[in-house]
Amino acid sequence: MAAGTITAASIPSLLPSFPLCMSTLGTTLATTHHLKHYARLQYTLFLKGLGLSLADSLQYWRSGFSQVTDDTFNKEYRYNIRHSYGDVGGDGNRRGGGYSPFSCQKILTEHPPGPGEAHGCPYRHYSLENLTATLQRTGVTDSSVLKGVKDDREKMKYHMACNRVFEHVHARELRRAKEEGTNLGGGETIVHPNEYFRRSYLLKGGGVKKEGGAGPEMERSEEHTSELQSPPL
């Protein structure tokens, strides 16, 4: 993969640098070939924030929704992806370039997932048993880390739980960065999924960044969401 470039084909190899709220969406899409509306929106905007182009986003989603026909995909899903990028919709949506990636706060507090939905924050919205099993599947098996996540969750400190996992899975890279004085880990609490990815990828020696900027986009108003098509399940 060329430095600074994220394509549809490169996404699977980048999943280890995604926060849990996004890696689970990528895994769910790959295994079930479907995500419901809010999961698609949450994941589409995250990938957009990484620098994935509209063309590659459409390619990625079409490949993910492999069990539907081209006609179904074009009628039920294509427009909303284009709308998220500001490619269609009213003047305000086009001028603003669509929507920006969701912050942790937005994911935590808006549109909590219902039955059969995969979006949201695993540290808040999963049962403790499901959260623990999901973390273990991703390689987080240290009992002290899992206990710390449990304690953070009980105290409703969901950001701290996510940052705890980040520090655990990047422990070696963080030590190296400190020894080298590069401070790639940032130091501040991560409060945005795209910032989680940015720090993780830089720590692992990557060069991916959004074109023209170093950090995740800030959210813009969703006053134009009425232009979205009625979401299919």
XYZ file of C-alpha atoms in Angstrom:
233
model
C 0.000 0.000 0.000
C 1.436 3.354 -0.986
C 2.042 5.756 1.896
C -0.824 8.138 2.409
C -3.284 6.008 0.440
C -6.278 4.079 1.749
C -8.234 1.995 -0.725
C -11.105 -0.462 -0.529
C -8.619 -3.319 -0.892
C -6.433 -2.107 1.998
C -9.184 -1.905 4.627
C -8.995 -5.526 5.878
C -5.283 -5.151 6.617
C -5.980 -1.941 8.573
C -8.603 -3.443 10.905
C -6.066 -4.059 13.706
C -5.604 -0.280 13.930
C -9.357 0.406 14.126
C -11.015 1.036 17.498
C -13.356 -1.700 18.652
C -16.473 0.235 17.597
C -15.230 0.199 13.998
C -13.346 -3.095 13.757
C -16.482 -4.930 14.854
C -18.431 -3.238 12.049
C -15.798 -4.255 9.513
C -15.827 -7.823 10.800
C -19.631 -7.977 10.888
C -19.867 -6.691 7.314
C -17.315 -9.260 6.142
C -19.109 -12.171 7.831
C -22.800 -11.264 7.404
C -22.561 -9.139 4.214
C -24.922 -6.599 5.731
C -25.106 -3.712 8.191
C -28.192 -1.745 9.146
C -28.598 1.975 8.517
C -26.874 3.570 11.526
C -24.021 1.056 11.408
C -23.488 1.884 7.744
C -23.506 5.609 8.482
C -21.123 5.298 11.450
C -18.704 3.124 9.477
C -18.949 5.041 6.187
C -18.046 8.319 7.866
C -15.181 6.741 9.794
C -13.699 5.372 6.567
C -14.276 8.712 4.866
C -12.331 10.369 7.689
C -9.409 8.027 7.023
C -9.237 9.384 3.483
C -11.163 6.678 1.631
C -12.447 8.192 -1.603
C -16.086 8.070 -2.621
C -15.247 5.718 -5.497
C -13.434 3.329 -3.162
C -16.186 3.604 -0.566
C -18.779 2.568 -3.134
C -16.533 -0.292 -4.228
C -16.005 -1.420 -0.622
C -19.698 -1.381 0.239
C -20.693 -3.076 -2.998
C -18.212 -5.846 -2.277
C -19.446 -6.106 1.318
C -23.084 -6.343 0.248
C -22.236 -9.259 -2.012
C -25.538 -11.046 -1.450
C -27.699 -8.328 -3.014
C -28.056 -7.584 -6.711
C -26.533 -4.535 -8.374
C -30.027 -3.173 -8.866
C -30.859 -3.515 -5.156
C -27.563 -1.950 -4.098
C -27.988 0.988 -6.458
C -31.592 1.604 -5.411
C -31.281 1.124 -1.644
C -27.713 1.925 -0.575
C -25.731 3.881 -3.166
C -27.470 7.254 -2.694
C -26.862 7.441 1.059
C -23.156 6.700 0.635
C -22.900 9.474 -1.955
C -24.898 11.784 0.330
C -22.477 11.163 3.209
C -19.673 12.416 0.956
C -21.623 15.484 -0.220
C -21.826 14.151 -3.774
C -25.623 14.528 -3.815
C -28.201 16.449 -1.813
C -28.928 20.117 -1.293
C -26.487 22.963 -1.731
C -25.564 22.991 1.949
C -24.646 19.331 1.952
C -22.604 19.682 -1.223
C -20.747 22.773 -0.020
C -19.965 21.131 3.299
C -18.692 17.945 1.692
C -21.305 15.793 3.388
C -20.912 14.705 7.009
C -17.868 14.320 9.192
C -16.912 11.203 11.180
C -18.710 10.691 14.475
C -16.888 11.463 17.716
C -16.939 9.056 20.657
C -19.437 11.324 22.414
C -21.844 11.186 19.498
C -21.561 7.408 19.227
C -22.107 7.061 22.974
C -25.166 9.273 23.225
C -27.088 9.210 19.929
C -29.113 6.422 18.320
C -28.406 3.583 20.775
C -28.445 0.221 18.966
C -31.518 -1.973 19.086
C -31.875 -5.703 18.455
C -29.885 -6.822 15.425
C -27.975 -3.537 15.132
C -24.184 -3.428 15.283
C -23.404 0.287 15.706
C -22.681 2.178 18.900
C -19.873 1.843 21.442
C -19.092 -1.730 22.542
C -17.836 -0.485 25.919
C -21.258 0.991 26.624
C -23.762 -0.904 24.531
C -22.506 -4.498 24.730
C -23.275 -6.729 27.678
C -20.205 -7.348 29.824
C -20.084 -10.958 28.642
C -20.245 -9.970 24.971
C -17.688 -7.188 25.451
C -15.255 -9.524 27.201
C -15.653 -12.202 24.528
C -15.174 -9.635 21.756
C -12.004 -8.270 23.339
C -10.644 -11.777 23.792
C -11.297 -12.552 20.127
C -9.202 -9.509 19.199
C -6.329 -10.747 21.369
C -6.969 -8.848 24.608
C -6.743 -11.681 27.134
C -4.787 -10.075 29.991
C -6.930 -10.513 33.096
C -5.859 -7.200 34.645
C -6.808 -5.308 31.471
C -10.178 -7.061 31.261
C -10.822 -6.275 34.929
C -9.872 -2.650 34.333
C -12.295 -2.459 31.402
C -15.005 -3.958 33.601
C -14.341 -1.370 36.321
C -14.282 1.503 33.798
C -17.568 0.305 32.346
C -19.233 0.107 35.753
C -18.137 3.683 36.429
C -19.431 4.704 32.974
C -15.923 5.787 31.978
C -16.194 4.353 28.488
C -13.430 6.531 27.055
C -11.073 5.234 29.714
C -11.915 1.627 28.861
C -11.118 2.225 25.196
C -7.895 4.052 26.022
C -6.917 1.264 28.418
C -7.213 -1.250 25.591
C -5.308 1.054 23.234
C -2.413 1.328 25.677
C -2.389 -2.436 26.200
C -2.354 -3.457 22.538
C 0.227 -0.773 21.692
C 2.389 -1.202 24.808
C 5.538 -2.147 22.898
C 5.152 0.630 20.345
C 4.413 3.217 23.044
C 7.571 2.230 24.937
C 9.627 2.528 21.766
C 8.117 5.922 20.933
C 8.888 7.170 24.442
C 12.465 5.937 24.240
C 12.893 7.611 20.857
C 11.226 10.806 22.041
C 8.747 10.816 19.171
C 5.599 10.975 21.338
C 3.561 9.337 18.571
C 1.124 8.036 21.176
C -0.142 11.566 21.706
C -0.516 11.457 25.494
C -4.030 12.908 25.602
C -7.132 10.773 26.060
C -8.512 9.561 22.738
C -12.060 10.835 22.212
C -12.505 10.195 18.507
C -12.360 6.898 16.553
C -10.328 8.506 13.760
C -7.774 9.754 16.265
C -7.498 6.206 17.623
C -6.669 4.995 14.118
C -4.233 7.827 13.440
C -2.208 7.148 16.573
C -2.294 3.387 16.110
C -1.173 3.514 12.510
C 1.630 5.981 13.184
C 2.848 3.883 16.117
C 2.965 0.842 13.847
C 5.070 2.712 11.327
C 2.381 3.641 8.809
C 2.094 6.820 6.785
C -1.639 7.064 6.199
C -3.254 10.411 6.827
C -6.086 12.451 5.429
C -5.054 14.486 2.423
C -4.478 18.093 3.430
C -4.716 17.522 7.172
C -3.343 15.555 10.075
C -6.346 14.991 12.286
C -9.922 13.745 12.137
C -12.620 16.034 10.879
C -14.914 17.755 13.346
C -18.588 17.038 13.054
C -20.767 19.405 11.093
C -24.476 19.969 11.485
C -26.833 17.230 10.343
C -29.524 19.660 9.272
C -29.653 18.023 5.852
C -30.232 14.434 6.990
C -33.818 14.727 5.810
C -32.397 14.418 2.297
C -31.271 10.863 3.013
C -33.392 8.161 1.497
C -35.532 6.142 3.896
C -32.981 3.622 5.153
C -33.518 -0.037 4.264
C -32.753 -2.520 7.031
